[in-house]
Amino acid sequence: MKNSSNTRGSDENIEVVKLSHVCWMDVRGKFKISELSPGVMYEIVYVVKLTNAAFGWEAPVSLKLSLPADGKVQNRQVSLLEKPRGEWFELCVGNFLTETNNDGSESTAEVFFDFFEHGGHWKSGLIIKAAVLRPKIN
């Protein structure tokens, strides 16, 4: 993977990660649950794009969300074959409701989220713009 600049609009430069040519992909993130508002439904999405020359995405990608409160793990698999080329789209990792208790047990608890494909075949042309944590709007 390599970082590259991408211009969206006339005045905004952002850093993106472009998957060059690999046979194993693993993108991970984490955050402390205590940094979120209690009693709110949140979702985590990856904002990605497939280049016109992307290849190797026959196997579905896996998305995983690991929650600290109850040890629950949400797993999803998504095929990128039908996704548009050259356009940003979102891959939903999962969603969760933050607890409303104030006993301090969540102060160090962390939520982990993963985006991976371990198929062992070569792939290229995926651009990862961001992992987004946001309140879920119904």
Short mmCIF file of C-alpha atoms in Angstrom, two decimals:
data_model
loop_
_atom_site.label_atom_id
_atom_site.label_comp_id
_atom_site.label_asym_id
_atom_site.label_seq_id
_atom_site.Cartn_x
_atom_site.Cartn_y
_atom_site.Cartn_z
CA MET A 1 0.00 0.00 0.00
CA LYS A 2 1.11 3.51 -0.60
CA ASN A 3 -0.12 6.94 0.42
CA SER A 4 -1.07 9.33 -2.34
CA SER A 5 -2.71 12.73 -2.48
CA ASN A 6 -6.14 13.00 -3.93
CA THR A 7 -7.91 16.22 -4.70
CA ARG A 8 -11.65 16.34 -4.14
CA GLY A 9 -13.08 19.64 -5.21
CA SER A 10 -10.94 22.61 -5.99
CA ASP A 11 -9.52 23.37 -2.55
CA GLU A 12 -9.39 20.14 -0.55
CA ASN A 13 -6.35 17.83 -0.49
CA ILE A 14 -6.73 14.55 1.37
CA GLU A 15 -4.42 11.62 1.99
CA VAL A 16 -5.61 8.26 0.71
CA VAL A 17 -4.13 4.77 0.73
CA LYS A 18 -3.89 2.95 -2.60
CA LEU A 19 -3.47 -0.80 -2.71
CA SER A 20 -0.79 -1.33 -5.35
CA HIS A 21 -0.23 -5.06 -5.83
CA VAL A 22 -0.62 -7.49 -2.92
CA CYS A 23 -1.97 -10.94 -2.18
CA TRP A 24 -2.95 -10.22 1.46
CA MET A 25 -4.82 -7.16 2.72
CA ASP A 26 -5.45 -6.26 6.36
CA VAL A 27 -6.65 -2.82 7.51
CA ARG A 28 -7.39 -2.34 11.22
CA GLY A 29 -8.55 0.40 13.52
CA LYS A 30 -9.62 0.93 17.12
CA PHE A 31 -10.99 3.58 19.43
CA LYS A 32 -11.99 3.93 23.08
CA ILE A 33 -15.69 3.51 23.72
CA SER A 34 -15.47 6.16 26.47
CA GLU A 35 -14.86 8.83 23.81
CA LEU A 36 -18.40 8.34 22.45
CA SER A 37 -21.71 9.71 23.67
CA PRO A 38 -23.68 7.19 25.76
CA GLY A 39 -26.97 5.81 24.47
CA VAL A 40 -26.22 6.55 20.81
CA MET A 41 -26.35 4.10 17.88
CA TYR A 42 -23.09 4.36 15.90
CA GLU A 43 -21.93 2.86 12.61
CA ILE A 44 -18.48 2.31 11.15
CA VAL A 45 -17.91 2.44 7.39
CA TYR A 46 -14.87 2.39 5.12
CA VAL A 47 -14.99 4.85 2.23
CA VAL A 48 -13.28 3.20 -0.76
CA LYS A 49 -12.95 3.34 -4.53
CA LEU A 50 -11.94 0.77 -7.14
CA THR A 51 -9.83 2.14 -9.96
CA ASN A 52 -10.76 1.33 -13.54
CA ALA A 53 -7.76 -1.02 -13.69
CA ALA A 54 -8.59 -2.83 -10.41
CA PHE A 55 -8.28 -6.61 -10.48
CA GLY A 56 -8.23 -9.64 -8.17
CA TRP A 57 -11.45 -8.89 -6.27
CA GLU A 58 -13.26 -12.13 -7.15
CA ALA A 59 -13.18 -13.27 -3.51
CA PRO A 60 -15.35 -11.23 -1.13
CA VAL A 61 -13.71 -8.91 1.38
CA SER A 62 -14.38 -9.40 5.09
CA LEU A 63 -15.46 -6.72 7.54
CA LYS A 64 -15.35 -7.30 11.29
CA LEU A 65 -16.45 -5.26 14.29
CA SER A 66 -15.43 -6.40 17.81
CA LEU A 67 -17.30 -4.84 20.72
CA PRO A 68 -15.94 -4.70 24.29
CA ALA A 69 -19.15 -4.66 26.34
CA ASP A 70 -20.35 -8.18 25.59
CA GLY A 71 -17.51 -9.55 23.47
CA LYS A 72 -19.80 -9.60 20.44
CA VAL A 73 -18.23 -9.80 17.02
CA GLN A 74 -20.04 -8.74 13.86
CA ASN A 75 -18.71 -10.33 10.66
CA ARG A 76 -19.73 -9.49 7.11
CA GLN A 77 -18.50 -10.46 3.68
CA VAL A 78 -19.02 -8.16 0.71
CA SER A 79 -18.33 -8.75 -2.97
CA LEU A 80 -16.58 -5.87 -4.72
CA LEU A 81 -17.20 -7.30 -8.20
CA GLU A 82 -20.50 -5.46 -8.64
CA LYS A 83 -19.29 -2.20 -7.13
CA PRO A 84 -18.83 0.82 -9.42
CA ARG A 85 -15.38 1.67 -10.75
CA GLY A 86 -13.96 5.14 -10.31
CA GLU A 87 -16.57 6.20 -7.70
CA TRP A 88 -16.36 6.44 -3.91
CA PHE A 89 -18.66 4.04 -2.05
CA GLU A 90 -19.09 2.90 1.54
CA LEU A 91 -18.57 -0.55 3.03
CA CYS A 92 -20.46 -0.86 6.31
CA VAL A 93 -18.45 -2.69 8.97
CA GLY A 94 -21.29 -2.71 11.50
CA ASN A 95 -23.18 -0.72 14.06
CA PHE A 96 -23.56 -0.69 17.82
CA LEU A 97 -25.33 1.09 20.67
CA THR A 98 -23.18 2.68 23.37
CA GLU A 99 -24.10 1.86 26.96
CA THR A 100 -25.66 4.44 29.24
CA ASN A 101 -24.12 3.23 32.52
CA ASN A 102 -21.55 5.38 34.32
CA ASP A 103 -19.68 2.83 36.40
CA GLY A 104 -16.32 3.62 34.75
CA SER A 105 -15.84 0.10 33.37
CA GLU A 106 -15.78 1.36 29.79
CA SER A 107 -13.09 4.00 30.28
CA THR A 108 -10.40 1.82 28.72
CA ALA A 109 -12.58 -0.54 26.67
CA GLU A 110 -11.84 -0.42 22.95
CA VAL A 111 -13.83 -1.18 19.82
CA PHE A 112 -11.83 -2.87 17.04
CA PHE A 113 -12.75 -2.85 13.35
CA ASP A 114 -11.11 -4.74 10.48
CA PHE A 115 -11.28 -4.80 6.68
CA PHE A 116 -9.39 -7.72 5.14
CA GLU A 117 -9.00 -10.25 2.36
CA HIS A 118 -6.62 -13.17 2.89
CA GLY A 119 -7.37 -15.16 -0.28
CA GLY A 120 -3.72 -15.45 -1.28
CA HIS A 121 -4.25 -14.24 -4.85
CA TRP A 122 -2.95 -10.98 -6.30
CA LYS A 123 -5.16 -7.89 -6.21
CA SER A 124 -4.76 -4.23 -7.03
CA GLY A 125 -6.60 -0.96 -7.52
CA LEU A 126 -8.40 -0.37 -4.22
CA ILE A 127 -8.17 3.14 -2.77
CA ILE A 128 -9.09 3.61 0.91
CA LYS A 129 -10.08 7.18 1.70
CA ALA A 130 -11.25 6.82 5.30
CA ALA A 131 -12.72 4.77 8.09
CA VAL A 132 -15.69 6.73 9.42
CA LEU A 133 -17.32 6.41 12.85
CA ARG A 134 -20.60 8.31 12.98
CA PRO A 135 -24.02 8.30 14.62
CA LYS A 136 -26.33 6.07 12.58
CA ILE A 137 -29.24 7.83 10.95
CA ASN A 138 -32.24 5.58 10.35
#
